[in-house]
C-alpha positions as a Python dict, from the first residue, in 0.01 Angstrom:
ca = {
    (1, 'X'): (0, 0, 0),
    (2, 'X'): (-177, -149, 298),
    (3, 'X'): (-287, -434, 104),
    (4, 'X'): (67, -517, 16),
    (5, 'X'): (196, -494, 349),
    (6, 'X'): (-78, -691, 522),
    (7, 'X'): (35, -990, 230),
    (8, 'X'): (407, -978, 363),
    (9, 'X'): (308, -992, 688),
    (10, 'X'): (38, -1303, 648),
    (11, 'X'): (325, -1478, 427),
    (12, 'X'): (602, -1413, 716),
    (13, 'X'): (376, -1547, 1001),
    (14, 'X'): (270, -1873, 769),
    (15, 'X'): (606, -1926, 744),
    (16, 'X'): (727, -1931, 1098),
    (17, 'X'): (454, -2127, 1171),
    (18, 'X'): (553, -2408, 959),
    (19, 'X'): (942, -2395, 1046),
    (20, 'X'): (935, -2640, 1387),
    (21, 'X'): (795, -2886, 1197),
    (22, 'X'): (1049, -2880, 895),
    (23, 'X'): (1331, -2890, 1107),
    (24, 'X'): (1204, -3180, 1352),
    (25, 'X'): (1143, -3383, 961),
    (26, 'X'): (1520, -3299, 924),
    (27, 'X'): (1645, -3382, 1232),
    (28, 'X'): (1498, -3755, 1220),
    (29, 'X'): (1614, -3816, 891),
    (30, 'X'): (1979, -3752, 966),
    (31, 'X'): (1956, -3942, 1252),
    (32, 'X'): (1812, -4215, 1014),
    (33, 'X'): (2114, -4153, 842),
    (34, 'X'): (2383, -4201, 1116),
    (35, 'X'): (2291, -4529, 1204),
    (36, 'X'): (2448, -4834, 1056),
    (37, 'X'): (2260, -5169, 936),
    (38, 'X'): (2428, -5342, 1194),
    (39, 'X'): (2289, -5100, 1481),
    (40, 'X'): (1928, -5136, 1367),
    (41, 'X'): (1939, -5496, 1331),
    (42, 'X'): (2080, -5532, 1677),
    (43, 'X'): (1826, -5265, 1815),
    (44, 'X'): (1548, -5460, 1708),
    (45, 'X'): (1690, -5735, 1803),
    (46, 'X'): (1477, -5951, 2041),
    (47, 'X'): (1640, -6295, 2085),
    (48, 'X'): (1814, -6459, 2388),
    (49, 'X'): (2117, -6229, 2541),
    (50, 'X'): (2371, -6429, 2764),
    (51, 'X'): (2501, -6233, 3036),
    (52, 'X'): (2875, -6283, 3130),
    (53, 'X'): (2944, -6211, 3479),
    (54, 'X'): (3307, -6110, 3598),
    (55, 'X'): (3201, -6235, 3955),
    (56, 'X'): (3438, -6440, 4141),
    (57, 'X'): (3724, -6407, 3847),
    (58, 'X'): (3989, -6204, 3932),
    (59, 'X'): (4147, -6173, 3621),
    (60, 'X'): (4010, -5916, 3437),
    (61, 'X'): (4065, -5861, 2997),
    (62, 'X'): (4237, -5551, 3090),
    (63, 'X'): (4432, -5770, 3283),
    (64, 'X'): (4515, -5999, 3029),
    (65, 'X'): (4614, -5733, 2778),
    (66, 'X'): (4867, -5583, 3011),
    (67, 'X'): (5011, -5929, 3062),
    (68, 'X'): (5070, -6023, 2693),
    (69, 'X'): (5214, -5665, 2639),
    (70, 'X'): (5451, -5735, 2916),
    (71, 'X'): (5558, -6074, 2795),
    (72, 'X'): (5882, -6131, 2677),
    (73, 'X'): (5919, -6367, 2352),
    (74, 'X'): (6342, -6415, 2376),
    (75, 'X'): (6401, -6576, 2047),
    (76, 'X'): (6800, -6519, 1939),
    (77, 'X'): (6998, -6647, 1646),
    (78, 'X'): (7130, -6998, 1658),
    (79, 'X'): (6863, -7070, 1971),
    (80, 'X'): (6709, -7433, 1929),
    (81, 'X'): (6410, -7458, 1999),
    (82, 'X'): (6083, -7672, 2016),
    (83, 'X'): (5793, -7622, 1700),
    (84, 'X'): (5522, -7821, 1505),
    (85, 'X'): (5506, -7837, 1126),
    (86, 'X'): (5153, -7689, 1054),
    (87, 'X'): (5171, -7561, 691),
    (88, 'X'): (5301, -7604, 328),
    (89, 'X'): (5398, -7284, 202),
    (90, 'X'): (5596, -7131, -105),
    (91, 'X'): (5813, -7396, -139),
    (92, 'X'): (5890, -7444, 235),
    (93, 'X'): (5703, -7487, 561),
    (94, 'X'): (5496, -7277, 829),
    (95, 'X'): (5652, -7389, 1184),
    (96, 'X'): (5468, -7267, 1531),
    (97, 'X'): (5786, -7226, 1756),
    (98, 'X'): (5564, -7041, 2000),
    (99, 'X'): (5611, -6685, 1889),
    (100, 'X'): (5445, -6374, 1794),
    (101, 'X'): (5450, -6513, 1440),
    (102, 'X'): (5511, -6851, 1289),
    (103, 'X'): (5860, -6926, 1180),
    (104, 'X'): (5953, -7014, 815),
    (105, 'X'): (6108, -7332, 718),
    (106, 'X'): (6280, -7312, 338),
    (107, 'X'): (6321, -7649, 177),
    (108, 'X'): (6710, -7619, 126),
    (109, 'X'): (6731, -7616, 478),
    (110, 'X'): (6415, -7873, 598),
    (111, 'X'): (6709, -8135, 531),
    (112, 'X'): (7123, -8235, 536),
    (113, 'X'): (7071, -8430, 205),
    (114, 'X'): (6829, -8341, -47),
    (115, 'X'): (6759, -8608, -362),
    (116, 'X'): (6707, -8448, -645),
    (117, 'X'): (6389, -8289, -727),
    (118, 'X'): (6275, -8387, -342),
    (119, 'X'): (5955, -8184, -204),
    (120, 'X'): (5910, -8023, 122),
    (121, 'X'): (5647, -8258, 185),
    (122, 'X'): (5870, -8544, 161),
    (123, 'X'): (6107, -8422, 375),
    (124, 'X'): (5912, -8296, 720),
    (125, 'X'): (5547, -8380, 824),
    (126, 'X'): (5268, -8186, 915),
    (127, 'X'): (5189, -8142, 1278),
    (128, 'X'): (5553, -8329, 1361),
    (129, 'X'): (5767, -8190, 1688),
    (130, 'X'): (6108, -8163, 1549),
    (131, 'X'): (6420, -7963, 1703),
    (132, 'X'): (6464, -7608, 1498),
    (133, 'X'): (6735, -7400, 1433),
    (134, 'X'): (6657, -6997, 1448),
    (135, 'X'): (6964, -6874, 1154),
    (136, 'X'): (6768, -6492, 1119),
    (137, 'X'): (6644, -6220, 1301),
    (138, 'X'): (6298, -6122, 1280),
    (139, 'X'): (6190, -6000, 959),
    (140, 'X'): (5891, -5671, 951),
    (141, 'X'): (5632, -5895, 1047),
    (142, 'X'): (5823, -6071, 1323),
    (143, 'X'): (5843, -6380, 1120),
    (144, 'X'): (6217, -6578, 1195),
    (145, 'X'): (6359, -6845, 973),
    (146, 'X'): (6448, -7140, 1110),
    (147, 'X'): (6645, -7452, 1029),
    (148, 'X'): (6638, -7864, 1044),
    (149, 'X'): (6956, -7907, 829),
    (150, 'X'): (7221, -7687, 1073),
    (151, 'X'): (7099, -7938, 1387),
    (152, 'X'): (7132, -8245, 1185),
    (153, 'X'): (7508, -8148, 1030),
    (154, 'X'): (7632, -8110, 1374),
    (155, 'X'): (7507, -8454, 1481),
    (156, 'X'): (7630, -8609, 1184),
    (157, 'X'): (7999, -8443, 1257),
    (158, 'X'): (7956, -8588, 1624),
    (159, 'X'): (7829, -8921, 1474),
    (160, 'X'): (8157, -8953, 1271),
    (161, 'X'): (8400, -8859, 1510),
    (162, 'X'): (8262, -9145, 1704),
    (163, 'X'): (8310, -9390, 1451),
    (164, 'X'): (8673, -9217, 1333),
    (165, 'X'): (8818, -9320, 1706),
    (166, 'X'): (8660, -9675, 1704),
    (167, 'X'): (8799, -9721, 1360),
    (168, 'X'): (8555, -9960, 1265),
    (169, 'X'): (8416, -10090, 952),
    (170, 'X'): (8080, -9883, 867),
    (171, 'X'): (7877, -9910, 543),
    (172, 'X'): (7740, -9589, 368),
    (173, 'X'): (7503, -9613, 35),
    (174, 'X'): (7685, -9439, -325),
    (175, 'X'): (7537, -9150, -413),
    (176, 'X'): (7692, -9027, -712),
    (177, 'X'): (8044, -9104, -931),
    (178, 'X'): (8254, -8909, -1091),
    (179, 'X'): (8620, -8921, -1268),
    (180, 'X'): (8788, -8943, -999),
    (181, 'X'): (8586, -9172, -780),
    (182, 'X'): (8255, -9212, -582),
    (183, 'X'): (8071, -9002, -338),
    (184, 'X'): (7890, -9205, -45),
    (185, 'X'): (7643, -9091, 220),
    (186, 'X'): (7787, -9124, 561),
    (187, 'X'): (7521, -9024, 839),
    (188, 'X'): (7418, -8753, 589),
    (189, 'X'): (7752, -8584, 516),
    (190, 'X'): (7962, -8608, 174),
    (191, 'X'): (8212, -8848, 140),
    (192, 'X'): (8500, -8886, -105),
    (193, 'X'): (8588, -9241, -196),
    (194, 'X'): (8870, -9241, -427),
    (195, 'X'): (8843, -9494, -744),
    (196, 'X'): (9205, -9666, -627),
    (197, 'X'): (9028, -9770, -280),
    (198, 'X'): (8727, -9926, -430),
    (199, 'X'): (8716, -10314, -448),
    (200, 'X'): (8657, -10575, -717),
    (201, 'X'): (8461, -10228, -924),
    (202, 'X'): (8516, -9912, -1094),
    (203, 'X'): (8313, -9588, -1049),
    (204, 'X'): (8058, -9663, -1302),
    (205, 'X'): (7681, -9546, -1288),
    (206, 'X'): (7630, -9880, -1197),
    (207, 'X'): (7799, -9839, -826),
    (208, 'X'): (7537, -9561, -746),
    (209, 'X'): (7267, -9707, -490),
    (210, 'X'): (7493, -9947, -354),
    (211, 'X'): (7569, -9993, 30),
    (212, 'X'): (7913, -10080, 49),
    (213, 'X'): (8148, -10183, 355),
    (214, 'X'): (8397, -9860, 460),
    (215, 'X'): (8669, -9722, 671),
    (216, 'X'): (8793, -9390, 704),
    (217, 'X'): (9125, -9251, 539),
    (218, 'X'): (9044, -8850, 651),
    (219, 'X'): (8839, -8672, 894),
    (220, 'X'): (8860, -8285, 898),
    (221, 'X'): (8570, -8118, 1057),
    (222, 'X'): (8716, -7822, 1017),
    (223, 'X'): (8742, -7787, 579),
    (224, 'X'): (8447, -8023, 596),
    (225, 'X'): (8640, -8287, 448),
    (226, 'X'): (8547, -8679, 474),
    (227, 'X'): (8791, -8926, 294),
    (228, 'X'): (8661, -9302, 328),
    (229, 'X'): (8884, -9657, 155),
    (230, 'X'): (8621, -9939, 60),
    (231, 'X'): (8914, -10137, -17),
    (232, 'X'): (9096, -10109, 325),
    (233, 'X'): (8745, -10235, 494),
    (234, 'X'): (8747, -10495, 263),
    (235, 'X'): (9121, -10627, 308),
    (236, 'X'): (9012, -10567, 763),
    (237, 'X'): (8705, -10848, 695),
    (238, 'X'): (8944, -11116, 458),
    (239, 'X'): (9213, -11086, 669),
    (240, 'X'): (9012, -11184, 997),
    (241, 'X'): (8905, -11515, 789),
    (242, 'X'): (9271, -11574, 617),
    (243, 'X'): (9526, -11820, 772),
    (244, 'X'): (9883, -11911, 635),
    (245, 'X'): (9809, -12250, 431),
    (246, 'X'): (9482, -12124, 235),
    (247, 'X'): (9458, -12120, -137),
    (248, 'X'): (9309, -11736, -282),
    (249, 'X'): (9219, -11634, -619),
    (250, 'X'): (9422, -11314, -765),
    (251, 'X'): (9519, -11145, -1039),
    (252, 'X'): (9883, -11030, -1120),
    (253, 'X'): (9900, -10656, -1113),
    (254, 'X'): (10239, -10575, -1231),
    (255, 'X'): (10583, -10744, -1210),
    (256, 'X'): (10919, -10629, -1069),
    (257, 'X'): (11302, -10791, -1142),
    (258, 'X'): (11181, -10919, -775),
    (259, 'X'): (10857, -11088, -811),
    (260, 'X'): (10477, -11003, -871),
    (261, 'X'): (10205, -10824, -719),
    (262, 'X'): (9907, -11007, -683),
    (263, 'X'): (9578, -10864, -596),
    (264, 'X'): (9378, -11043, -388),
    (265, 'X'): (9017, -10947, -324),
    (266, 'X'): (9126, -10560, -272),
    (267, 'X'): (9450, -10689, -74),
    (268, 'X'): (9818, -10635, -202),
    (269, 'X'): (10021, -10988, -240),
    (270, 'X'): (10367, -11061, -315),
    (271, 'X'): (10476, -11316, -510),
    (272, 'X'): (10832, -11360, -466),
    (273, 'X'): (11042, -11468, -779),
    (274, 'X'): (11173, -11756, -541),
    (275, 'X'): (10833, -11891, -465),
    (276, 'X'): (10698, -11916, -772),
    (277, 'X'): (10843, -12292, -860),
    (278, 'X'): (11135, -12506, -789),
    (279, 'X'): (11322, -12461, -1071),
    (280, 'X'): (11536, -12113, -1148),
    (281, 'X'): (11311, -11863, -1339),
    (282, 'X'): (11530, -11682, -1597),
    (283, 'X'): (11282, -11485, -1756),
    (284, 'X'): (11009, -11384, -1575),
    (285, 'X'): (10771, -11239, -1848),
    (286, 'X'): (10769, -11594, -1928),
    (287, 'X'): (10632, -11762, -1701),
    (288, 'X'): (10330, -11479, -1556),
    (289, 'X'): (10143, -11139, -1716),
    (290, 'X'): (9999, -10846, -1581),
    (291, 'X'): (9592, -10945, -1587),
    (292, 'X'): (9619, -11317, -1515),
    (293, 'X'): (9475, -11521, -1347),
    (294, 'X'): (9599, -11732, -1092),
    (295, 'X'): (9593, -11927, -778),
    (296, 'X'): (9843, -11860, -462),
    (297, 'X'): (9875, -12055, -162),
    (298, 'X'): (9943, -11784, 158),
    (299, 'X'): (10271, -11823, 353),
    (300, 'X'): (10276, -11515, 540),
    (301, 'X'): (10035, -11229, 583),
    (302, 'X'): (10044, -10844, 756),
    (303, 'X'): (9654, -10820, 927),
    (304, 'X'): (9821, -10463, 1000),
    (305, 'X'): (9881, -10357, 710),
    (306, 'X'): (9657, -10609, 456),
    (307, 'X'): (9982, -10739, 325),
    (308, 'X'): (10032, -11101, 264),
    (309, 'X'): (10307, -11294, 139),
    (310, 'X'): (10220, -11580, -135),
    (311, 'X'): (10327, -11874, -304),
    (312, 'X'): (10293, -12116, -650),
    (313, 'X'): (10542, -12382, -578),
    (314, 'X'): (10412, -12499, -325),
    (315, 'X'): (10124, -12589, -516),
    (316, 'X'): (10352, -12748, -827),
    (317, 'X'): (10273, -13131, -882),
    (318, 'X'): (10610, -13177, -990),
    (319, 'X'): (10905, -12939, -964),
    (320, 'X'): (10912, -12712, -1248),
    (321, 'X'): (10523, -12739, -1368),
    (322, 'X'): (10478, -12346, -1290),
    (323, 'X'): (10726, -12284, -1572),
    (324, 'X'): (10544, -12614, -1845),
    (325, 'X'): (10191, -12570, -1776),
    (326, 'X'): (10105, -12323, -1499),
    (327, 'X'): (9718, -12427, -1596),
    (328, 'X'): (9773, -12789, -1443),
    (329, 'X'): (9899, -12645, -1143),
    (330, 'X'): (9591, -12383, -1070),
    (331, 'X'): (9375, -12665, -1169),
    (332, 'X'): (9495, -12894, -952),
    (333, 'X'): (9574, -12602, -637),
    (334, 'X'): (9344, -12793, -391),
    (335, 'X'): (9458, -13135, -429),
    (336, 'X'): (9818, -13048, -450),
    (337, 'X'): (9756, -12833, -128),
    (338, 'X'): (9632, -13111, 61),
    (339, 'X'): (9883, -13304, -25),
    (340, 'X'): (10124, -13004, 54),
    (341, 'X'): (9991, -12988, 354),
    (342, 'X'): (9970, -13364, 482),
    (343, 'X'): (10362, -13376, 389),
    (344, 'X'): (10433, -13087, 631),
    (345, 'X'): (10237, -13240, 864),
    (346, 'X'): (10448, -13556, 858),
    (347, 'X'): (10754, -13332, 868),
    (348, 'X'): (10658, -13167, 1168),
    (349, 'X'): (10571, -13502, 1337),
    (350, 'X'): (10885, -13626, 1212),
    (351, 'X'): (11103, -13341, 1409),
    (352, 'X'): (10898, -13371, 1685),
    (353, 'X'): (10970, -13736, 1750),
    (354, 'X'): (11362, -13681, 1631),
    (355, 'X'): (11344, -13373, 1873),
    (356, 'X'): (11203, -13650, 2163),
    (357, 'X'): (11441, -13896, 2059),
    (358, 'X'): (11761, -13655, 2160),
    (359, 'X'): (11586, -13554, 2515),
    (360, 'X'): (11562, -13912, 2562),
    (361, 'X'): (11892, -13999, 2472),
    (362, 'X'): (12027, -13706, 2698),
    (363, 'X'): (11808, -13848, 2967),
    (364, 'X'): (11962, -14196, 2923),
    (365, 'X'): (12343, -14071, 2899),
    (366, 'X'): (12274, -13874, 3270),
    (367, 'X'): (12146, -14205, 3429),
    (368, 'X'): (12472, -14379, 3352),
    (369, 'X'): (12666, -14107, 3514),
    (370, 'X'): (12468, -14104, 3818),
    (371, 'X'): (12412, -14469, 3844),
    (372, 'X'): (12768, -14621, 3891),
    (373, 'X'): (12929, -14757, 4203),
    (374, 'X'): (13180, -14472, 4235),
    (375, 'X'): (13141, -14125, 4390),
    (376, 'X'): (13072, -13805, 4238),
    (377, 'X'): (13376, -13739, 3993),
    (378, 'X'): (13415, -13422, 4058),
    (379, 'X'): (13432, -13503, 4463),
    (380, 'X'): (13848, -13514, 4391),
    (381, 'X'): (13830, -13165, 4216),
    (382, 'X'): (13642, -13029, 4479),
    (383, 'X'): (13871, -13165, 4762),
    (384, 'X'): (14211, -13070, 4550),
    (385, 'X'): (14010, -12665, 4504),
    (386, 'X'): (13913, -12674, 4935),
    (387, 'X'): (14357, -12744, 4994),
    (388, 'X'): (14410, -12496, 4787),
    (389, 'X'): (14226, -12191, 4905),
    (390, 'X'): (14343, -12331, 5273),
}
């Protein structure tokens, strides 16, 4: 019994001894444990260290963090504002407008017109300053969408008002054709150009990429509506350069009991049944058909209105040729027009001397009167009118 107490009590006291060192073995290793890679490398750690001192600066990092929390970034819808291309993305383009986060640029809207299959990247450049539209709120991650297209639509609106009240001739490139007509590009903006105001063509594929000459027929801003006559720009230039006496190319577009209708290089002519020859024209299906070709000599024109008045007899050899062989008399237009035309010169010069001749006459006839040896002949009237009223 002694025995087995004096073991317990020699195996209690080994113990005890031993515990301080256990627990100082556990201690370190948890510590071990705790730190990170990180820590120890930077613990033992014995290169340069560059001291920063705040002396002298007083602007401090809290500092700075208090004054970006307290800035305001005011960015509304439909503000314009300034921003730098500075990334391709999904389809569209990054844009640094100076904002918490960088705006988004979609492709449909990088651009008024857009060619078919046309890329983002050939529509805006990297790191270009262009004018932006903001057409959202911000999104979760304060991202905004912005716009090129909106910007540009309004100038082009402004740019066609402008030329609407100069009403001058402009010239726009086809884009497209359909039944009905063509579709040109007028400072970026749609416009309709019906197939009866286009000149000398029809609205084949073949018109598309052509710049032709315009004027406008409708402007309404308002159902976005552009209207534009190639034919009445054309018929503003010819008229500028025609002058009563010149010989034009046309074809006869229909006839009337009255005359024909000649078009002439997009203008309307008429060609009266009375000035088509000297002799009386019975029949006229006779003598001209719709679709030919002919010559006319102008007598009268309408810059106003791109009317002009025509004429074949005048260009007739002989009286009557228009209705025998209205070939000789196209063919021979230019000489016979000449001659046309010295004749009423002559004429004029004729009148003009018979015109002279009568104020000299009249001249003559009052220097008799004045230069006899008796009085004034109407002295007796005079005196016979003065004993009267007396």
């Amino acid at each position: 019994m002694k025995l087995t107490i004096a073991l317990t009590l020699s195996m209690a006291m080994g113990a005890s001894a031993f515990a301080p060192s256990m627990t100082t073995k556990t201690s370190t290793s948890l510590n071990a444990e705790v730190m990170s890679r990180f820590d120890r490398l930077k613990k033992n750690y014995k290169g340069p260290k560059v001291l920063i001192s705040a002396e002298g600066i007083d602007f401090s990092y809290e500092d700075f963090e208090k004054a970006v929390a307290e800035t305001s970034y005011s960015f509304n819808r439909n503000d314009i504002v300034k921003g730098n291309v500075v990334q391709y993305d999904n389809g569209g383009a990054i844009v640094d407008i100076g904002a918490k986060a960088s705006a988004f640029l979609p492709i449909q809207e990088s651009s008024l017109f857009l060619a078919q299959g046309a890329s983002i990247e050939s529509t805006v450049e990297l790191d270009q300053e262009m004018d932006f539209q903001i057409i959202s709120e911000e999104d979760e991650n304060g991202q905004l969408i912005v716009s090129v297209r909106r910007i540009q639509y309004r100038q082009a609106w402004e740019n066609v008002l402008a030329k609407q009240a100069e009403d001058e001739v402009f010239h726009a490139e086809v884009v497209a054709v359909n039944r009905g007509g063509a579709i040109c590009l007028v400072d970026g903006l749609r416009a309709f150009l019906p197939g009866s105001h286009l000149t000398g063509q029809l609205p084949t594929e073949d018109l598309i990429g052509q710049t032709l000459p315009l004027k406008f027929l409708e402007v309404n801003q308002d159902d976005n509506k552009l209207v534009v006559s190639n034919r009445r720009a054309v018929v503003e230039q010819q008229m500028s350069d025609l002058s009563r006496g010149d010989i034009v190319p046309g074809v006869i577009k229909a006839l009337k009991p009255y005359g024909a209708f000649v078009d002439v290089g997009g203008m309307s002519g008429l060609l009266h049944i009375s000035q088509i020859s000297y002799d009386r024209i019975e029949d006229l299906e006779k003598v001209l058909q719709p679709g030919q070709q002919v010559k006319c000599m102008i007598i009268d024109h309408d810059k106003v209105n791109g009317r002009i008045a025509l004429s074949t007899k005048t260009l007739e050899p002989e009286p009557g040729d228009m209705l025998r062989d209205p070939a000789k008399v196209f063919e021979l237009a230019e000489e016979t027009a000449k001659k046309y035309h010295e004749r009423m010169e002559a004429e004029r010069k004729a009148r003009e001397e018979a015109a002279k001749d009568i104020v000299m006459g009249l001249g003559d006839s009052l220097d008799d009167l004045t230069s006899g040896d008796s009085e004034d002949p109407l002295a007796d009237v005079s005196d016979n009118l003065d004993s009267l009223l007396s």
